[in-house]
PDB file of C-alpha atoms and ligand atoms in Angstrom:
ATOM      1  CA  MET B   1      -0.185  -0.116  -0.062  1.00 61.00           C
ATOM      2  CA  PHE B   2       2.475   2.063   0.894  1.00 59.00           C
ATOM      3  CA  ILE B   3       4.928   1.081  -1.573  1.00 62.00           C
ATOM      4  CA  HIS B   4       1.972   1.700  -4.304  1.00 65.00           C
ATOM      5  CA  THR B   5       1.032   5.225  -3.087  1.00 66.00           C
ATOM      6  CA  PHE B   6       4.819   6.355  -3.051  1.00 63.00           C
ATOM      7  CA  SER B   7       5.697   5.026  -6.703  1.00 75.00           C
ATOM      8  CA  SER B   8       1.971   6.563  -7.828  1.00 81.00           C
ATOM      9  CA  ASP B   9       3.485  10.097  -6.146  1.00 82.00           C
ATOM     10  CA  MET B  10       6.921   9.497  -7.913  1.00 84.00           C
ATOM     11  CA  LYS B  11       4.754   8.606 -11.243  1.00 87.00           C
ATOM     12  CA  LYS B  12       2.749  11.873 -10.801  1.00 88.00           C
ATOM     13  CA  GLN B  13       6.117  14.104 -10.206  1.00 85.00           C
ATOM     14  CA  LEU B  14       7.952  12.781 -12.905  1.00 88.00           C
ATOM     15  CA  ASP B  15       4.866  13.492 -15.595  1.00 86.00           C
ATOM     16  CA  PHE B  16       4.702  16.881 -14.057  1.00 88.00           C
ATOM     17  CA  LEU B  17       8.552  17.395 -14.404  1.00 86.00           C
ATOM     18  CA  ILE B  18       8.648  16.203 -18.227  1.00 87.00           C
ATOM     19  CA  GLN B  19       5.763  19.055 -18.688  1.00 86.00           C
ATOM     20  CA  GLY B  20       7.748  21.401 -16.928  1.00 80.00           C
ATOM     21  CA  VAL B  21      10.899  21.134 -19.011  1.00 83.00           C
ATOM     22  CA  LYS B  22       8.839  20.900 -22.154  1.00 86.00           C
ATOM     23  CA  ASN B  23       6.898  23.869 -21.630  1.00 84.00           C
ATOM     24  CA  ILE B  24       8.852  25.828 -18.944  1.00 82.00           C
ATOM     25  CA  LYS B  25       7.236  29.129 -20.004  1.00 80.00           C
ATOM     26  CA  GLU B  26       3.614  28.041 -19.586  1.00 81.00           C
ATOM     27  CA  VAL B  27       3.580  25.573 -16.719  1.00 80.00           C
ATOM     28  CA  GLY B  28       6.265  28.124 -14.557  1.00 80.00           C
ATOM     29  CA  ALA B  29       7.551  25.083 -12.338  1.00 80.00           C
ATOM     30  CA  LEU B  30       9.268  21.841 -12.613  1.00 87.00           C
ATOM     31  CA  THR B  31       7.601  20.292  -9.501  1.00 89.00           C
ATOM     32  CA  ARG B  32       3.969  20.132  -8.587  1.00 92.00           C
ATOM     33  CA  SER B  33       3.410  21.635  -5.021  1.00 95.00           C
ATOM     34  CA  GLY B  34       3.807  19.504  -2.082  1.00 96.00           C
ATOM     35  CA  PRO B  35       0.771  18.816   0.690  1.00 97.00           C
ATOM     36  CA  ILE B  36       1.670  21.480   2.976  1.00 97.00           C
ATOM     37  CA  LEU B  37       2.205  24.194   0.401  1.00 97.00           C
ATOM     38  CA  CYS B  38      -1.293  23.024  -1.112  1.00 98.00           C
ATOM     39  CA  LYS B  39      -2.822  22.925   2.398  1.00 98.00           C
ATOM     40  CA  LYS B  40      -1.691  26.227   3.100  1.00 98.00           C
ATOM     41  CA  MET B  41      -2.863  27.429  -0.717  1.00 98.00           C
ATOM     42  CA  ILE B  42      -6.285  26.163   0.562  1.00 98.00           C
ATOM     43  CA  SER B  43      -6.734  27.566   4.743  1.00 98.00           C
ATOM     44  CA  PRO B  44      -8.912  30.475   3.451  1.00 98.00           C
ATOM     45  CA  VAL B  45     -11.292  27.880   2.428  1.00 98.00           C
ATOM     46  CA  PRO B  46     -14.063  26.549   4.730  1.00 98.00           C
ATOM     47  CA  SER B  47     -14.934  22.838   5.491  1.00 98.00           C
ATOM     48  CA  ASP B  48     -18.339  23.575   7.057  1.00 97.00           C
ATOM     49  CA  LYS B  49     -20.099  25.769   4.142  1.00 97.00           C
ATOM     50  CA  ASP B  50     -21.039  25.329   0.876  1.00 98.00           C
ATOM     51  CA  VAL B  51     -18.684  27.493  -1.339  1.00 98.00           C
ATOM     52  CA  ILE B  52     -17.597  27.842  -4.958  1.00 98.00           C
ATOM     53  CA  VAL B  53     -14.049  27.904  -5.291  1.00 98.00           C
ATOM     54  CA  VAL B  54     -11.900  28.997  -8.860  1.00 98.00           C
ATOM     55  CA  GLU B  55      -8.803  27.384  -9.373  1.00 98.00           C
ATOM     56  CA  LEU B  56      -6.315  28.651 -11.944  1.00 98.00           C
ATOM     57  CA  GLY B  57      -3.515  26.717 -13.102  1.00 98.00           C
ATOM     58  CA  ALA B  58      -4.681  23.331 -11.607  1.00 98.00           C
ATOM     59  CA  GLY B  59      -2.174  21.414 -13.236  1.00 97.00           C
ATOM     60  CA  ASP B  60      -2.661  17.438 -12.555  1.00 96.00           C
ATOM     61  CA  GLY B  61      -4.724  18.412  -9.863  1.00 98.00           C
ATOM     62  CA  VAL B  62      -2.370  17.926  -7.005  1.00 97.00           C
ATOM     63  CA  ILE B  63      -4.379  21.340  -5.060  1.00 98.00           C
ATOM     64  CA  THR B  64      -7.545  20.107  -6.637  1.00 98.00           C
ATOM     65  CA  ARG B  65      -7.824  16.784  -4.578  1.00 98.00           C
ATOM     66  CA  HIS B  66      -7.149  18.661  -0.975  1.00 98.00           C
ATOM     67  CA  LEU B  67      -9.553  21.582  -2.069  1.00 98.00           C
ATOM     68  CA  LEU B  68     -12.185  18.363  -2.526  1.00 98.00           C
ATOM     69  CA  LYS B  69     -11.189  16.542   0.736  1.00 98.00           C
ATOM     70  CA  LYS B  70     -11.967  19.697   2.315  1.00 98.00           C
ATOM     71  CA  ILE B  71     -15.065  21.309   1.018  1.00 98.00           C
ATOM     72  CA  THR B  72     -18.754  19.873   2.140  1.00 98.00           C
ATOM     73  CA  PRO B  73     -20.621  17.780  -0.209  1.00 98.00           C
ATOM     74  CA  ASN B  74     -22.300  20.946  -2.070  1.00 98.00           C
ATOM     75  CA  SER B  75     -19.493  23.257  -2.836  1.00 98.00           C
ATOM     76  CA  LYS B  76     -18.078  23.124  -6.265  1.00 98.00           C
ATOM     77  CA  VAL B  77     -14.698  23.624  -7.510  1.00 98.00           C
ATOM     78  CA  ILE B  78     -14.026  25.084 -11.204  1.00 98.00           C
ATOM     79  CA  SER B  79     -10.491  24.184 -12.245  1.00 98.00           C
ATOM     80  CA  ILE B  80      -8.637  25.483 -15.235  1.00 98.00           C
ATOM     81  CA  GLU B  81      -5.754  24.132 -16.891  1.00 98.00           C
ATOM     82  CA  LEU B  82      -3.715  25.039 -20.113  1.00 97.00           C
ATOM     83  CA  ASN B  83      -1.817  22.262 -20.714  1.00 96.00           C
ATOM     84  CA  GLU B  84      -3.535  19.140 -22.301  1.00 96.00           C
ATOM     85  CA  LYS B  85      -1.422  16.516 -20.656  1.00 95.00           C
ATOM     86  CA  LEU B  86      -2.087  17.604 -17.419  1.00 97.00           C
ATOM     87  CA  TYR B  87      -5.685  18.443 -17.961  1.00 98.00           C
ATOM     88  CA  ILE B  88      -6.315  14.539 -18.923  1.00 97.00           C
ATOM     89  CA  LYS B  89      -4.996  13.933 -15.481  1.00 97.00           C
ATOM     90  CA  LEU B  90      -6.863  16.573 -13.728  1.00 98.00           C
ATOM     91  CA  ASN B  91     -10.082  15.593 -15.368  1.00 98.00           C
ATOM     92  CA  SER B  92      -9.666  12.139 -14.295  1.00 98.00           C
ATOM     93  CA  ILE B  93     -10.428  12.634 -10.987  1.00 98.00           C
ATOM     94  CA  ASP B  94     -13.805  11.448 -10.624  1.00 98.00           C
ATOM     95  CA  ASP B  95     -15.839  13.770  -8.305  1.00 98.00           C
ATOM     96  CA  GLN B  96     -19.353  15.345  -9.310  1.00 98.00           C
ATOM     97  CA  ARG B  97     -18.282  18.672  -7.763  1.00 98.00           C
ATOM     98  CA  LEU B  98     -15.110  19.693  -9.837  1.00 98.00           C
ATOM     99  CA  HIS B  99     -15.738  21.275 -13.327  1.00 98.00           C
ATOM    100  CA  ALA B 100     -12.728  20.728 -15.026  1.00 98.00           C
ATOM    101  CA  PHE B 101     -11.503  23.182 -17.943  1.00 98.00           C
ATOM    102  CA  ASN B 102      -8.926  22.540 -20.922  1.00 98.00           C
ATOM    103  CA  ASP B 103      -8.798  26.333 -21.198  1.00 98.00           C
ATOM    104  CA  THR B 104      -6.890  29.670 -20.539  1.00 98.00           C
ATOM    105  CA  ILE B 105      -7.786  31.392 -17.623  1.00 98.00           C
ATOM    106  CA  GLU B 106      -8.216  34.268 -20.344  1.00 97.00           C
ATOM    107  CA  ASN B 107     -11.589  32.318 -21.321  1.00 98.00           C
ATOM    108  CA  LEU B 108     -12.935  32.759 -17.339  1.00 98.00           C
ATOM    109  CA  ASP B 109     -15.755  34.840 -17.840  1.00 97.00           C
ATOM    110  CA  LYS B 110     -16.559  32.592 -20.480  1.00 98.00           C
ATOM    111  CA  ILE B 111     -16.591  29.368 -18.344  1.00 98.00           C
ATOM    112  CA  LEU B 112     -18.246  30.755 -15.730  1.00 98.00           C
ATOM    113  CA  LEU B 113     -20.998  32.241 -17.426  1.00 98.00           C
ATOM    114  CA  ASP B 114     -21.867  28.505 -19.163  1.00 97.00           C
ATOM    115  CA  LEU B 115     -22.032  27.373 -15.440  1.00 97.00           C
ATOM    116  CA  GLY B 116     -24.434  30.220 -14.634  1.00 98.00           C
ATOM    117  CA  ILE B 117     -21.848  31.542 -12.030  1.00 98.00           C
ATOM    118  CA  GLU B 118     -22.008  35.152 -11.065  1.00 97.00           C
ATOM    119  CA  LYS B 119     -19.907  35.380  -8.131  1.00 98.00           C
ATOM    120  CA  ILE B 120     -17.301  32.965  -6.624  1.00 98.00           C
ATOM    121  CA  ASP B 121     -16.104  32.414  -2.903  1.00 98.00           C
ATOM    122  CA  TYR B 122     -12.314  31.675  -3.226  1.00 98.00           C
ATOM    123  CA  LEU B 123     -10.161  32.434  -6.016  1.00 98.00           C
ATOM    124  CA  VAL B 124      -6.912  29.801  -6.003  1.00 98.00           C
ATOM    125  CA  SER B 125      -4.470  30.652  -8.185  1.00 98.00           C
ATOM    126  CA  ALA B 126      -1.059  28.951  -9.132  1.00 97.00           C
ATOM    127  CA  ILE B 127      -0.191  30.682 -12.408  1.00 97.00           C
ATOM    128  CA  PRO B 128       2.919  31.580 -12.974  1.00 95.00           C
ATOM    129  CA  PHE B 129       2.293  35.218 -12.867  1.00 95.00           C
ATOM    130  CA  LEU B 130       5.626  36.302 -12.070  1.00 91.00           C
ATOM    131  CA  ILE B 131       6.547  35.270 -15.799  1.00 91.00           C
ATOM    132  CA  MET B 132       3.613  37.064 -17.517  1.00 94.00           C
ATOM    133  CA  ASP B 133       3.196  40.193 -18.498  1.00 95.00           C
ATOM    134  CA  ASN B 134       2.402  42.508 -15.720  1.00 94.00           C
ATOM    135  CA  ASP B 135       0.003  44.875 -17.212  1.00 97.00           C
ATOM    136  CA  PHE B 136      -2.364  41.748 -17.942  1.00 97.00           C
ATOM    137  CA  VAL B 137      -1.896  39.998 -14.650  1.00 97.00           C
ATOM    138  CA  SER B 138      -2.742  43.258 -13.160  1.00 97.00           C
ATOM    139  CA  ALA B 139      -6.184  43.798 -15.431  1.00 98.00           C
ATOM    140  CA  PHE B 140      -6.601  40.266 -15.077  1.00 98.00           C
ATOM    141  CA  LEU B 141      -6.805  40.363 -11.402  1.00 98.00           C
ATOM    142  CA  ASN B 142      -8.491  43.884 -10.880  1.00 98.00           C
ATOM    143  CA  LYS B 143     -11.397  42.389 -12.991  1.00 98.00           C
ATOM    144  CA  TYR B 144     -11.299  39.030 -11.107  1.00 98.00           C
ATOM    145  CA  LYS B 145     -11.466  40.519  -7.681  1.00 97.00           C
ATOM    146  CA  THR B 146     -14.534  42.071  -8.130  1.00 97.00           C
ATOM    147  CA  TYR B 147     -16.300  38.344  -8.658  1.00 98.00           C
ATOM    148  CA  ILE B 148     -15.003  37.330  -5.127  1.00 98.00           C
ATOM    149  CA  LYS B 149     -17.740  38.024  -2.479  1.00 98.00           C
ATOM    150  CA  PRO B 150     -17.308  39.774   0.776  1.00 97.00           C
ATOM    151  CA  ASN B 151     -15.103  37.828   3.538  1.00 97.00           C
ATOM    152  CA  GLY B 152     -13.951  35.783   0.365  1.00 98.00           C
ATOM    153  CA  ALA B 153     -10.072  35.166  -0.285  1.00 98.00           C
ATOM    154  CA  PHE B 154      -7.742  35.279  -3.099  1.00 98.00           C
ATOM    155  CA  THR B 155      -4.583  32.986  -2.570  1.00 98.00           C
ATOM    156  CA  GLN B 156      -1.647  32.700  -5.083  1.00 98.00           C
ATOM    157  CA  VAL B 157       1.477  30.509  -4.752  1.00 97.00           C
ATOM    158  CA  HIS B 158       5.123  31.684  -5.913  1.00 94.00           C
ATOM    159  CA  TYR B 159       8.718  31.207  -6.175  1.00 89.00           C
ATOM    160  CA  ALA B 160       9.436  34.788  -5.185  1.00 87.00           C
ATOM    161  CA  ILE B 161       8.007  37.376  -2.994  1.00 85.00           C
ATOM    162  CA  LYS B 162       5.922  40.233  -4.996  1.00 87.00           C
ATOM    163  CA  ARG B 163       3.370  41.464  -2.029  1.00 94.00           C
ATOM    164  CA  LYS B 164       3.267  45.164  -2.907  1.00 96.00           C
ATOM    165  CA  PHE B 165       1.859  44.197  -6.230  1.00 96.00           C
ATOM    166  CA  TYR B 166      -0.966  42.436  -4.631  1.00 97.00           C
ATOM    167  CA  GLU B 167      -1.432  44.658  -2.242  1.00 97.00           C
ATOM    168  CA  GLU B 168      -2.191  47.476  -4.769  1.00 97.00           C
ATOM    169  CA  ILE B 169      -4.829  45.195  -6.105  1.00 97.00           C
ATOM    170  CA  PHE B 170      -6.566  43.696  -3.222  1.00 98.00           C
ATOM    171  CA  GLY B 171      -5.922  46.713  -0.733  1.00 98.00           C
ATOM    172  CA  ASN B 172      -4.089  44.164   1.347  1.00 98.00           C
ATOM    173  CA  ALA B 173      -1.886  40.818   0.915  1.00 98.00           C
ATOM    174  CA  LYS B 174       0.121  38.408   3.926  1.00 97.00           C
ATOM    175  CA  VAL B 175       2.563  36.379   2.862  1.00 97.00           C
ATOM    176  CA  HIS B 176       2.930  32.993   4.100  1.00 97.00           C
ATOM    177  CA  PHE B 177       6.356  31.398   3.912  1.00 96.00           C
ATOM    178  CA  VAL B 178       6.283  27.496   2.997  1.00 96.00           C
ATOM    179  CA  PRO B 179      10.171  26.370   3.684  1.00 95.00           C
ATOM    180  CA  ALA B 180       9.386  22.742   3.331  1.00 93.00           C
ATOM    181  CA  ASN B 181       8.174  22.790   0.169  1.00 94.00           C
ATOM    182  CA  VAL B 182      10.452  21.915  -2.412  1.00 92.00           C
ATOM    183  CA  PRO B 183      11.757  24.200  -3.649  1.00 93.00           C
ATOM    184  CA  PRO B 184      10.513  26.442  -0.942  1.00 94.00           C
ATOM    185  CA  ALA B 185       7.413  28.706  -1.804  1.00 95.00           C
ATOM    186  CA  VAL B 186       5.603  31.948  -0.735  1.00 96.00           C
ATOM    187  CA  VAL B 187       1.891  31.844  -0.604  1.00 97.00           C
ATOM    188  CA  ILE B 188      -0.090  35.276  -0.728  1.00 98.00           C
ATOM    189  CA  GLU B 189      -3.162  35.719   0.647  1.00 98.00           C
ATOM    190  CA  SER B 190      -5.744  38.442   0.038  1.00 98.00           C
ATOM    191  CA  LYS B 191      -8.930  38.968   1.841  1.00 98.00           C
ATOM    192  CA  ILE B 192     -12.030  40.534  -0.310  1.00 97.00           C
ATOM    193  CA  VAL B 193     -13.750  43.142   2.499  1.00 93.00           C
TER     194      VAL B 193
HETATM  195  C1  LIG T 201       3.271  26.222 -11.185  1.00 85.50           C
HETATM  196  S1  LIG T 201       2.186  25.109 -11.997  1.00 85.50           S
HETATM  197  C2  LIG T 201       1.024  24.291 -10.448  1.00 85.50           C
HETATM  198  C3  LIG T 201       0.004  23.441 -10.901  1.00 85.50           C
HETATM  199  C4  LIG T 201      -0.271  22.802  -9.884  1.00 85.50           C
HETATM  200  N1  LIG T 201      -1.550  24.020  -9.252  1.00 85.50           N
HETATM  201  C5  LIG T 201       0.472  23.133  -8.656  1.00 85.50           C
HETATM  202  O1  LIG T 201       0.415  23.575  -7.712  1.00 85.50           O
HETATM  203  O2  LIG T 201       1.714  21.999  -8.823  1.00 85.50           O
HETATM  204  C6  LIG T 201       1.085  26.505 -13.218  1.00 85.50           C
HETATM  205  C7  LIG T 201      -0.062  25.628 -14.150  1.00 85.50           C
HETATM  206  O3  LIG T 201      -0.848  26.580 -14.572  1.00 85.50           O
HETATM  207  C8  LIG T 201      -0.899  26.094 -15.640  1.00 85.50           C
HETATM  208  N2  LIG T 201      -1.276  27.568 -16.705  1.00 85.50           N
HETATM  209  C9  LIG T 201      -0.409  28.510 -17.355  1.00 85.50           C
HETATM  210  N3  LIG T 201      -0.702  29.473 -17.693  1.00 85.50           N
HETATM  211  C10 LIG T 201      -2.246  29.451 -18.106  1.00 85.50           C
HETATM  212  C11 LIG T 201      -3.035  29.716 -18.673  1.00 85.50           C
HETATM  213  N4  LIG T 201      -3.023  31.078 -19.391  1.00 85.50           N
HETATM  214  N5  LIG T 201      -4.491  29.134 -17.973  1.00 85.50           N
HETATM  215  C12 LIG T 201      -4.529  28.357 -17.580  1.00 85.50           C
HETATM  216  N6  LIG T 201      -3.810  27.660 -16.996  1.00 85.50           N
HETATM  217  C13 LIG T 201      -2.458  28.325 -17.252  1.00 85.50           C
HETATM  218  C14 LIG T 201       0.454  25.399 -16.393  1.00 85.50           C
HETATM  219  O4  LIG T 201      -0.004  24.958 -17.597  1.00 85.50           O
HETATM  220  C15 LIG T 201       0.943  24.774 -15.295  1.00 85.50           C
HETATM  221  O5  LIG T 201      -0.095  23.302 -14.988  1.00 85.50           O
END
């Protein structure tokens, strides 16, 4: 049992590494988020209240699985992943609360419209915003922060600190270090007031 879980995790890590090496500019990392980082990314999401969570850059679903373990039976997770190989793994998660899309975050509006969703509770992002155009990221987040209900939150994983950038957009940004991750990571958390 232990050996099976270990080798299945190694396989997922290896598959992710292959996609990272092939498409580093798109994937933005060579390793998937470790368990401590995944838990930190979803720490604002409650386990006792129905919520709608949008997850950007879901990869093979490593954070998604943690989310699905945590949320209530009537909650929803909308996960978007651009890389087709990673999306196939994401979409193999058998859970009716998950709505997975092989698409770019630029189509988020249409995805939510098709699902009949106007407001969300949490926005969880692993998109490599650091290597994307600042003006695009700023316009994107300024738009979608208005979709998040009051008392909700935005979380973003990074491998460098960029607190001020998020503070200017959301009005607040807390930095959580996750030194135990490989490589050490930072989670930015902004509350919606
Ligand atoms: C750093 S990886 C994170 C993967 C996984 N969530 C994790 O935490 O290990 C970033 C992911 O964002 C995806 N991505 C990059 N640009 C995207 C875009 N414009 N739309 C959707 N997904 C994108 C990449 O393909 C990659 O899987």
